[in-house]
Short mmCIF file of C-alpha atoms in Angstrom, two decimals:
data_model
loop_
_atom_site.label_atom_id
_atom_site.label_comp_id
_atom_site.label_asym_id
_atom_site.label_seq_id
_atom_site.Cartn_x
_atom_site.Cartn_y
_atom_site.Cartn_z
CA UNK A 1 38.10 32.65 -27.05
CA UNK A 2 40.91 30.69 -28.74
CA UNK A 3 43.51 33.16 -27.96
CA UNK A 4 42.64 33.29 -24.26
CA UNK A 5 42.87 29.46 -23.94
CA UNK A 6 46.28 29.55 -25.79
CA UNK A 7 47.63 32.27 -23.34
CA UNK A 8 46.25 30.31 -20.41
CA UNK A 9 47.82 26.95 -21.55
CA UNK A 10 51.13 28.54 -22.00
CA UNK A 11 51.08 30.15 -18.71
CA UNK A 12 50.25 26.78 -16.76
CA UNK A 13 52.94 24.99 -18.76
CA UNK A 14 55.37 27.77 -17.74
CA UNK A 15 54.34 27.16 -14.08
CA UNK A 16 54.65 23.28 -14.38
CA UNK A 17 58.04 23.17 -16.05
CA UNK A 18 59.88 26.21 -15.14
CA UNK A 19 60.08 25.29 -11.46
CA UNK A 20 63.84 26.07 -11.10
CA UNK A 21 63.21 29.72 -12.16
CA UNK A 22 61.63 30.93 -9.07
CA UNK A 23 63.15 31.04 -5.39
CA UNK A 24 61.20 32.18 -2.35
CA UNK A 25 63.08 32.46 0.86
CA UNK A 26 61.64 32.03 4.30
CA UNK A 27 62.98 32.87 7.73
CA UNK A 28 64.24 29.71 9.84
CA UNK A 29 61.17 30.47 12.35
CA UNK A 30 58.66 30.30 9.57
CA UNK A 31 60.20 27.10 8.05
CA UNK A 32 60.15 25.40 11.54
CA UNK A 33 56.64 26.40 12.33
CA UNK A 34 55.40 23.90 9.70
CA UNK A 35 54.02 26.33 7.37
CA UNK A 36 54.40 25.61 3.70
CA UNK A 37 57.91 26.91 2.87
CA UNK A 38 56.68 28.06 -0.51
CA UNK A 39 54.17 30.62 0.84
CA UNK A 40 55.20 34.29 0.92
CA UNK A 41 55.66 35.79 4.52
CA UNK A 42 53.94 38.91 5.91
CA UNK A 43 55.27 42.36 5.15
CA UNK A 44 55.54 43.26 8.69
CA UNK A 45 57.59 45.81 10.72
CA UNK A 46 57.79 45.23 14.60
CA UNK A 47 58.00 48.57 16.39
CA UNK A 48 59.28 46.93 19.65
CA UNK A 49 61.25 43.95 20.76
CA UNK A 50 58.13 42.10 22.38
CA UNK A 51 56.33 42.09 19.04
CA UNK A 52 53.07 43.61 20.10
CA UNK A 53 53.38 46.84 18.53
CA UNK A 54 53.73 46.58 14.79
CA UNK A 55 52.86 48.00 11.32
CA UNK A 56 51.64 45.56 8.55
CA UNK A 57 51.32 46.01 4.76
CA UNK A 58 49.35 43.95 2.32
CA UNK A 59 49.25 44.10 -1.49
CA UNK A 60 46.77 42.38 -4.00
CA UNK A 61 46.03 42.51 -7.63
CA UNK A 62 43.43 40.65 -9.78
CA UNK A 63 43.60 41.20 -13.44
CA UNK A 64 40.91 39.99 -15.81
CA UNK A 65 40.83 38.76 -19.30
CA UNK A 66 37.34 37.99 -20.84
CA UNK A 67 35.20 36.98 -23.76
CA UNK A 68 31.71 37.99 -23.15
CA UNK A 69 28.47 37.14 -25.03
CA UNK A 70 26.61 40.34 -24.73
CA UNK A 71 22.69 40.60 -24.20
CA UNK A 72 20.75 41.40 -27.41
CA UNK A 73 20.83 44.87 -28.55
CA UNK A 74 24.25 45.87 -27.21
CA UNK A 75 26.45 48.71 -28.37
CA UNK A 76 30.27 48.76 -27.19
CA UNK A 77 31.79 52.05 -27.96
CA UNK A 78 29.00 52.93 -30.08
CA UNK A 79 29.28 49.91 -32.35
CA UNK A 80 26.74 46.80 -32.27
CA UNK A 81 28.74 43.68 -31.00
CA UNK A 82 27.42 40.29 -30.05
CA UNK A 83 30.74 39.30 -28.48
CA UNK A 84 33.33 41.42 -26.81
CA UNK A 85 37.00 40.64 -25.70
CA UNK A 86 38.17 42.84 -22.71
CA UNK A 87 41.00 43.17 -20.22
CA UNK A 88 40.53 45.02 -16.82
CA UNK A 89 41.83 45.48 -13.39
CA UNK A 90 39.26 43.96 -11.35
CA UNK A 91 40.78 44.92 -8.01
CA UNK A 92 44.19 46.51 -7.07
CA UNK A 93 44.60 46.96 -3.10
CA UNK A 94 47.09 48.22 -0.60
CA UNK A 95 46.29 47.44 3.21
CA UNK A 96 48.13 49.27 6.15
CA UNK A 97 47.40 47.74 9.51
CA UNK A 98 49.04 49.01 12.61
CA UNK A 99 48.78 47.88 16.25
CA UNK A 100 50.00 50.85 17.95
CA UNK A 101 49.71 49.59 21.47
CA UNK A 102 48.49 46.12 22.37
CA UNK A 103 44.94 48.08 23.18
CA UNK A 104 44.22 49.60 20.01
CA UNK A 105 44.88 49.28 16.19
CA UNK A 106 44.16 51.10 12.90
CA UNK A 107 43.00 49.47 9.73
CA UNK A 108 43.20 51.19 6.26
CA UNK A 109 42.61 49.49 2.97
CA UNK A 110 43.00 51.75 -0.32
CA UNK A 111 43.00 50.86 -4.00
CA UNK A 112 40.90 50.84 -7.39
CA UNK A 113 38.32 48.54 -8.92
CA UNK A 114 36.80 47.73 -12.19
CA UNK A 115 38.87 49.61 -14.69
CA UNK A 116 38.62 48.39 -18.10
CA UNK A 117 39.24 49.85 -21.75
CA UNK A 118 35.86 51.64 -21.49
CA UNK A 119 34.77 51.83 -17.86
CA UNK A 120 36.05 52.82 -14.42
CA UNK A 121 37.84 55.82 -15.40
CA UNK A 122 38.00 59.20 -13.62
CA UNK A 123 39.68 62.02 -15.29
CA UNK A 124 40.96 61.56 -18.89
CA UNK A 125 37.80 59.90 -20.03
CA UNK A 126 35.81 60.86 -23.41
CA UNK A 127 37.26 61.44 -26.81
CA UNK A 128 40.81 60.98 -25.65
CA UNK A 129 40.20 57.57 -24.36
CA UNK A 130 37.60 56.25 -22.28
CA UNK A 131 38.35 54.43 -18.83
CA UNK A 132 41.62 55.97 -18.01
CA UNK A 133 42.74 57.11 -14.70
CA UNK A 134 40.46 55.23 -12.21
CA UNK A 135 39.79 56.79 -8.85
CA UNK A 136 41.92 55.66 -5.87
CA UNK A 137 39.81 55.68 -2.68
CA UNK A 138 39.65 54.37 0.78
CA UNK A 139 37.73 51.16 1.25
CA UNK A 140 38.20 50.70 4.89
CA UNK A 141 39.24 53.18 7.47
CA UNK A 142 38.61 52.38 11.07
CA UNK A 143 40.13 52.34 14.54
CA UNK A 144 39.70 49.36 16.74
CA UNK A 145 40.05 48.82 20.69
CA UNK A 146 40.72 45.58 22.39
CA UNK A 147 38.25 45.20 25.39
CA UNK A 148 39.03 41.65 26.07
CA UNK A 149 41.99 40.64 23.88
CA UNK A 150 42.55 37.25 22.14
CA UNK A 151 45.66 36.98 24.32
CA UNK A 152 46.34 38.13 27.83
CA UNK A 153 48.41 41.34 27.61
CA UNK A 154 50.53 40.17 30.65
CA UNK A 155 50.90 36.46 30.20
CA UNK A 156 50.47 36.19 26.40
CA UNK A 157 48.11 33.18 26.86
CA UNK A 158 44.98 32.94 24.63
CA UNK A 159 41.68 34.08 26.21
CA UNK A 160 38.70 31.87 25.97
CA UNK A 161 36.49 34.86 25.05
CA UNK A 162 37.49 38.07 23.44
CA UNK A 163 35.77 41.33 22.52
CA UNK A 164 36.83 44.19 20.14
CA UNK A 165 35.05 47.68 19.75
CA UNK A 166 35.74 49.83 16.51
CA UNK A 167 34.33 52.82 14.64
CA UNK A 168 34.86 54.20 11.14
CA UNK A 169 34.41 53.00 7.55
CA UNK A 170 34.18 49.33 7.91
CA UNK A 171 33.13 46.02 6.35
CA UNK A 172 32.26 44.10 9.72
CA UNK A 173 28.88 43.33 7.83
CA UNK A 174 26.13 41.05 8.96
CA UNK A 175 23.78 38.57 7.17
CA UNK A 176 26.32 35.74 6.10
CA UNK A 177 30.11 34.53 5.83
CA UNK A 178 29.96 35.45 2.11
CA UNK A 179 28.75 39.14 3.02
CA UNK A 180 32.14 39.45 4.94
CA UNK A 181 34.04 37.60 2.28
CA UNK A 182 37.58 37.92 1.53
CA UNK A 183 38.27 38.79 -1.97
CA UNK A 184 41.90 37.33 -1.97
CA UNK A 185 40.78 34.00 -0.85
CA UNK A 186 37.75 33.14 -2.93
CA UNK A 187 36.90 29.76 -4.29
CA UNK A 188 35.62 30.96 -7.64
CA UNK A 189 36.79 33.61 -10.06
CA UNK A 190 34.74 36.27 -8.08
CA UNK A 191 32.19 36.50 -5.33
CA UNK A 192 28.65 36.58 -6.65
CA UNK A 193 27.93 40.23 -5.45
CA UNK A 194 24.34 39.66 -4.49
CA UNK A 195 26.09 38.64 -1.22
CA UNK A 196 26.23 42.39 -0.44
CA UNK A 197 22.74 43.49 0.06
CA UNK A 198 23.35 47.28 -0.43
CA UNK A 199 26.34 47.03 -2.69
CA UNK A 200 27.03 50.75 -3.95
CA UNK A 201 23.63 51.74 -3.12
CA UNK A 202 23.62 52.59 0.72
CA UNK A 203 27.29 51.63 1.20
CA UNK A 204 30.61 52.44 -0.42
CA UNK A 205 31.68 49.21 -1.95
CA UNK A 206 30.06 46.99 0.76
CA UNK A 207 31.01 49.38 3.66
CA UNK A 208 29.09 51.63 5.77
CA UNK A 209 30.15 54.23 8.53
CA UNK A 210 29.34 53.34 11.99
CA UNK A 211 30.45 51.28 15.23
CA UNK A 212 30.89 47.73 15.45
CA UNK A 213 31.86 44.90 18.01
CA UNK A 214 33.23 41.39 17.02
CA UNK A 215 34.78 38.68 19.12
CA UNK A 216 34.45 35.10 20.37
CA UNK A 217 32.17 33.59 23.09
CA UNK A 218 34.11 30.10 23.25
CA UNK A 219 33.28 28.54 19.79
CA UNK A 220 30.87 31.37 18.92
CA UNK A 221 32.35 33.92 16.51
CA UNK A 222 30.09 36.97 16.29
CA UNK A 223 29.84 40.70 14.76
CA UNK A 224 27.42 43.31 15.09
CA UNK A 225 27.18 46.91 13.85
CA UNK A 226 25.09 50.12 13.84
CA UNK A 227 25.68 52.36 10.94
CA UNK A 228 24.72 55.43 9.29
CA UNK A 229 23.84 54.26 5.63
CA UNK A 230 25.02 56.31 2.63
CA UNK A 231 22.26 58.66 1.52
CA UNK A 232 19.79 57.58 -1.44
CA UNK A 233 17.03 59.75 -3.03
CA UNK A 234 15.63 57.96 -6.02
CA UNK A 235 12.05 58.92 -6.92
CA UNK A 236 9.81 56.01 -7.58
CA UNK A 237 7.48 55.77 -10.77
CA UNK A 238 3.76 55.88 -10.36
CA UNK A 239 2.58 52.27 -9.66
CA UNK A 240 6.12 51.00 -10.14
CA UNK A 241 8.37 49.02 -7.84
CA UNK A 242 10.27 50.34 -4.83
CA UNK A 243 13.42 52.27 -5.17
CA UNK A 244 16.29 53.19 -2.82
CA UNK A 245 15.25 56.32 -0.90
CA UNK A 246 16.29 56.73 2.81
CA UNK A 247 15.73 60.28 3.14
CA UNK A 248 14.21 59.66 6.69
CA UNK A 249 17.68 59.00 7.77
CA UNK A 250 17.19 55.98 9.89
CA UNK A 251 20.30 53.85 11.10
CA UNK A 252 21.01 50.20 9.86
CA UNK A 253 21.64 47.29 12.05
CA UNK A 254 23.61 44.30 11.09
CA UNK A 255 24.89 41.06 12.71
CA UNK A 256 26.37 37.77 12.03
CA UNK A 257 27.47 34.83 14.08
CA UNK A 258 28.80 31.30 13.40
CA UNK A 259 29.40 28.39 15.55
CA UNK A 260 32.76 26.49 14.99
CA UNK A 261 32.65 22.68 15.58
CA UNK A 262 36.15 21.74 14.50
CA UNK A 263 39.13 24.17 14.08
CA UNK A 264 38.49 27.93 14.96
CA UNK A 265 39.23 30.73 12.69
CA UNK A 266 41.15 33.94 13.78
CA UNK A 267 39.19 36.97 12.80
CA UNK A 268 41.78 39.74 13.03
CA UNK A 269 40.18 41.43 10.10
CA UNK A 270 36.49 41.44 8.99
CA UNK A 271 37.28 39.18 5.98
CA UNK A 272 36.29 35.62 6.04
CA UNK A 273 38.08 33.38 3.60
CA UNK A 274 35.98 31.16 1.42
CA UNK A 275 38.91 28.92 0.52
CA UNK A 276 41.92 27.69 2.39
CA UNK A 277 42.60 24.77 0.10
CA UNK A 278 41.24 22.52 2.78
CA UNK A 279 44.34 22.42 4.79
CA UNK A 280 42.36 22.11 8.04
CA UNK A 281 39.15 20.55 9.13
CA UNK A 282 36.36 23.10 9.43
CA UNK A 283 32.70 23.17 9.91
CA UNK A 284 30.63 26.35 10.72
CA UNK A 285 27.06 26.99 10.87
CA UNK A 286 25.99 30.73 10.81
CA UNK A 287 23.09 33.12 10.52
CA UNK A 288 22.76 36.93 10.26
CA UNK A 289 20.60 39.85 9.37
CA UNK A 290 20.58 43.49 7.96
CA UNK A 291 17.73 46.03 8.66
CA UNK A 292 17.19 49.61 7.92
CA UNK A 293 13.92 51.19 8.40
CA UNK A 294 12.33 53.35 5.54
CA UNK A 295 15.12 52.57 3.31
CA UNK A 296 13.03 52.35 0.09
CA UNK A 297 10.03 54.19 -1.29
CA UNK A 298 7.23 53.40 -3.80
CA UNK A 299 4.35 55.42 -5.27
CA UNK A 300 1.23 53.44 -5.37
CA UNK A 301 -0.86 56.47 -6.82
CA UNK A 302 0.25 59.78 -7.96
CA UNK A 303 1.74 61.94 -5.32
CA UNK A 304 1.15 59.14 -2.48
CA UNK A 305 4.50 57.68 -1.33
CA UNK A 306 4.98 54.77 0.94
CA UNK A 307 8.28 53.98 2.64
CA UNK A 308 9.44 50.52 3.24
CA UNK A 309 11.80 48.61 5.61
CA UNK A 310 14.66 46.77 4.21
CA UNK A 311 15.06 43.32 6.03
CA UNK A 312 17.70 40.82 4.91
CA UNK A 313 18.39 37.49 6.61
CA UNK A 314 20.82 34.63 5.75
CA UNK A 315 21.87 31.17 7.04
CA UNK A 316 24.81 29.20 5.82
CA UNK A 317 27.08 26.38 6.38
CA UNK A 318 30.86 26.29 5.61
CA UNK A 319 33.12 23.29 5.65
CA UNK A 320 36.69 22.36 4.63
CA UNK A 321 37.58 18.60 4.75
CA UNK A 322 41.03 17.20 4.09
CA UNK A 323 40.64 13.93 2.31
CA UNK A 324 42.82 10.90 1.82
CA UNK A 325 46.44 10.54 2.54
CA UNK A 326 47.93 13.60 3.95
CA UNK A 327 50.84 13.56 1.56
CA UNK A 328 48.36 14.04 -1.36
CA UNK A 329 47.05 17.34 0.16
CA UNK A 330 43.51 16.81 -1.44
CA UNK A 331 40.61 18.44 0.24
CA UNK A 332 36.94 19.34 -0.38
CA UNK A 333 35.47 22.88 0.27
CA UNK A 334 31.70 23.38 0.35
CA UNK A 335 29.69 26.60 1.24
CA UNK A 336 25.87 26.97 1.07
CA UNK A 337 23.76 29.86 1.94
CA UNK A 338 20.18 30.97 1.69
CA UNK A 339 19.16 34.67 1.66
CA UNK A 340 15.80 36.18 2.03
CA UNK A 341 15.64 39.84 0.85
CA UNK A 342 12.78 42.39 1.48
CA UNK A 343 13.38 45.63 -0.05
CA UNK A 344 9.71 46.58 -0.72
CA UNK A 345 7.17 45.85 -3.59
CA UNK A 346 8.77 44.46 -6.65
CA UNK A 347 12.14 45.81 -5.89
CA UNK A 348 14.64 44.49 -8.53
CA UNK A 349 18.48 45.26 -9.10
CA UNK A 350 20.08 44.71 -12.42
CA UNK A 351 23.86 44.76 -12.86
CA UNK A 352 26.77 43.47 -14.67
CA UNK A 353 30.58 43.36 -13.67
CA UNK A 354 32.74 45.59 -15.62
CA UNK A 355 29.71 45.86 -18.35
CA UNK A 356 31.25 47.21 -21.58
CA UNK A 357 27.84 47.40 -23.28
CA UNK A 358 25.21 50.23 -23.58
CA UNK A 359 21.80 49.84 -25.28
CA UNK A 360 21.30 50.13 -29.06
CA UNK A 361 18.15 52.30 -29.60
CA UNK A 362 17.83 50.89 -33.09
CA UNK A 363 17.86 47.19 -32.30
CA UNK A 364 14.44 45.72 -33.42
CA UNK A 365 14.81 42.03 -32.12
CA UNK A 366 13.76 40.61 -28.81
CA UNK A 367 15.24 42.79 -25.76
CA UNK A 368 16.11 41.54 -22.51
CA UNK A 369 14.84 42.93 -19.29
CA UNK A 370 18.45 43.01 -18.09
CA UNK A 371 19.46 45.52 -20.95
CA UNK A 372 22.76 45.63 -22.69
CA UNK A 373 26.22 44.14 -22.17
CA UNK A 374 26.58 41.42 -19.50
CA UNK A 375 24.04 42.80 -17.24
CA UNK A 376 22.04 40.09 -15.19
CA UNK A 377 19.23 40.16 -12.60
CA UNK A 378 21.59 40.65 -9.42
CA UNK A 379 18.93 40.61 -6.62
CA UNK A 380 15.78 41.95 -5.39
CA UNK A 381 12.70 41.32 -3.01
CA UNK A 382 12.64 37.44 -3.08
CA UNK A 383 15.00 34.60 -2.24
CA UNK A 384 18.30 33.42 -3.37
CA UNK A 385 20.06 30.09 -2.75
CA UNK A 386 23.72 29.81 -3.44
CA UNK A 387 26.00 26.97 -3.18
CA UNK A 388 29.79 26.40 -4.23
CA UNK A 389 32.05 23.32 -4.11
CA UNK A 390 35.80 22.93 -4.92
CA UNK A 391 38.11 19.87 -4.61
CA UNK A 392 41.93 20.22 -4.41
CA UNK A 393 43.37 17.47 -6.64
CA UNK A 394 46.11 15.03 -5.50
CA UNK A 395 49.43 16.81 -5.25
CA UNK A 396 51.69 16.29 -8.36
CA UNK A 397 54.04 19.37 -8.19
CA UNK A 398 55.93 21.14 -5.46
CA UNK A 399 54.83 24.53 -7.23
CA UNK A 400 51.22 24.08 -8.65
CA UNK A 401 47.92 23.04 -6.91
CA UNK A 402 44.71 22.52 -9.08
CA UNK A 403 41.32 23.02 -7.57
CA UNK A 404 38.17 22.58 -9.88
CA UNK A 405 34.94 24.31 -8.52
CA UNK A 406 31.39 24.78 -9.37
CA UNK A 407 29.07 27.50 -8.38
CA UNK A 408 25.14 27.49 -8.56
CA UNK A 409 22.73 30.19 -7.60
CA UNK A 410 18.83 30.02 -7.71
CA UNK A 411 17.20 33.28 -7.73
CA UNK A 412 13.38 33.51 -7.16
CA UNK A 413 12.58 37.16 -7.35
CA UNK A 414 8.93 38.58 -6.73
CA UNK A 415 9.23 40.83 -9.79
CA UNK A 416 9.78 37.98 -12.08
CA UNK A 417 7.55 35.29 -13.32
CA UNK A 418 10.04 32.56 -13.36
CA UNK A 419 12.90 31.43 -11.17
CA UNK A 420 16.39 31.73 -12.69
CA UNK A 421 19.46 29.39 -12.45
CA UNK A 422 23.01 30.97 -12.55
CA UNK A 423 26.21 28.97 -12.72
CA UNK A 424 29.87 28.99 -12.89
CA UNK A 425 32.49 26.10 -13.77
CA UNK A 426 36.29 26.26 -13.51
CA UNK A 427 39.51 25.70 -11.96
CA UNK A 428 41.93 27.44 -9.60
CA UNK A 429 45.79 26.85 -10.41
CA UNK A 430 47.72 27.94 -7.39
CA UNK A 431 51.33 28.73 -7.49
CA UNK A 432 53.25 28.78 -4.08
CA UNK A 433 50.36 28.22 -1.86
CA UNK A 434 47.79 30.94 -2.14
CA UNK A 435 50.13 33.89 -2.99
CA UNK A 436 49.39 33.50 -6.79
CA UNK A 437 46.49 32.09 -8.57
CA UNK A 438 45.24 31.83 -12.07
CA UNK A 439 41.45 31.13 -12.60
CA UNK A 440 39.93 29.83 -15.56
CA UNK A 441 36.05 30.04 -15.31
CA UNK A 442 32.86 29.88 -17.49
CA UNK A 443 29.74 31.33 -16.42
CA UNK A 444 26.14 31.16 -17.67
CA UNK A 445 23.38 33.52 -16.96
CA UNK A 446 19.63 33.41 -17.88
CA UNK A 447 18.04 36.39 -19.85
CA UNK A 448 14.21 37.59 -19.19
CA UNK A 449 11.73 38.66 -21.54
CA UNK A 450 10.88 42.46 -21.16
CA UNK A 451 7.14 41.83 -21.08
CA UNK A 452 6.55 38.39 -19.94
CA UNK A 453 9.26 38.41 -17.23
CA UNK A 454 10.12 34.88 -18.18
CA UNK A 455 13.42 33.26 -19.45
CA UNK A 456 13.91 33.12 -23.28
CA UNK A 457 17.58 32.90 -23.78
CA UNK A 458 20.98 32.30 -21.98
CA UNK A 459 24.32 33.97 -22.46
CA UNK A 460 27.84 33.20 -21.37
CA UNK A 461 31.09 34.50 -20.27
CA UNK A 462 34.62 33.10 -20.18
CA UNK A 463 37.24 34.54 -17.53
CA UNK A 464 40.94 34.35 -17.15
CA UNK A 465 41.88 35.72 -13.79
CA UNK A 466 45.60 36.34 -12.60
CA UNK A 467 45.78 37.07 -8.88
CA UNK A 468 48.68 37.99 -6.74
CA UNK A 469 48.70 38.54 -2.91
CA UNK A 470 51.42 39.58 -0.58
#
């Protein structure tokens, strides 16, 4: 922990006092537009003089350093450990977006996720070193058609309403703003993951295959989709909880819409930011859903199987408010969402991000329901209320902005006998706008007793995240 804090302090000092060592140039057009001249411009190639045919590239990288308090009875690489230090690639992405004509475009996102010293590897794992050669795969791959474009093709003037139709592997999700979250403009060190109701179960990293529509009706921003979920076929235990089994092959349906009271947001891609450093006044109220018939299965008695529908709804509010003197560039960001999940009787999902641990069969102490490493109760049939807040401190540097933040989640799962509180507290250190960010964050999670299903302990995790977005 001390080593991580020393590294972090040194990096921030370099950013504060090494201001004359970095120079980012902008075009005259970008400077005159009123944008922050320290922000890095787009990686964009215009394919015609008018600029309505183009090819755009995006690159992002998130590197994590962590100190993890492991759950009781944890082995790391076969050795019992109460605390683990690790380094990892949380995300590394390449985006290619093309508007071939004013009428249609192509969106591709590729990359890797969750590679650490022990996990996330493809080939090259085993005795020669675990975790090596993480798989590189497509996250998004879809085509999109402009039915009613944002701007009139002839005059170039904005349309009051717009409508787009697309198909492919996509993340135009339902339920909530956070279910459509941008991973490059997050408020905290990461998104809470339970915001993706089928993550890595019936979807591929929060994406499903299907068709979607999105657009605006004046101040209402909307998205709806019909998808074919990825196949699941888990077999339930006799008298046990529902498990993921969608062998009947039903389609899923999802939607989300929000009303924009003040400044409107442009949704060229599916990803909604959770943090714009409160540069504009925003207040949005939203609601959404996800439904998939016969998506889970239970076995009440031997060889008697029951299928259950998955139904998830969410309602949320998002606001960004500039505060005080404009020259100080202060601002408040608030987000709150309520989820109701129904996956079937006593459904419970447990997971840990980049979990380094495995269970120790010889451990004789009190075991956690969550298992080993940094596993936690992620979600299940029940309710979750999640809120976060951030505040940009008064401007004191041309290079650096500081934004403390706080997250809180209250999980009330039907399979457990006690509600659990989860929280994160930390600060963002932004360099040159939102193109470079360092995050320092401490997280606390409860642990449930394996038998009583009540909380008996808490564990923590310290994170340093280094993020670059171009």
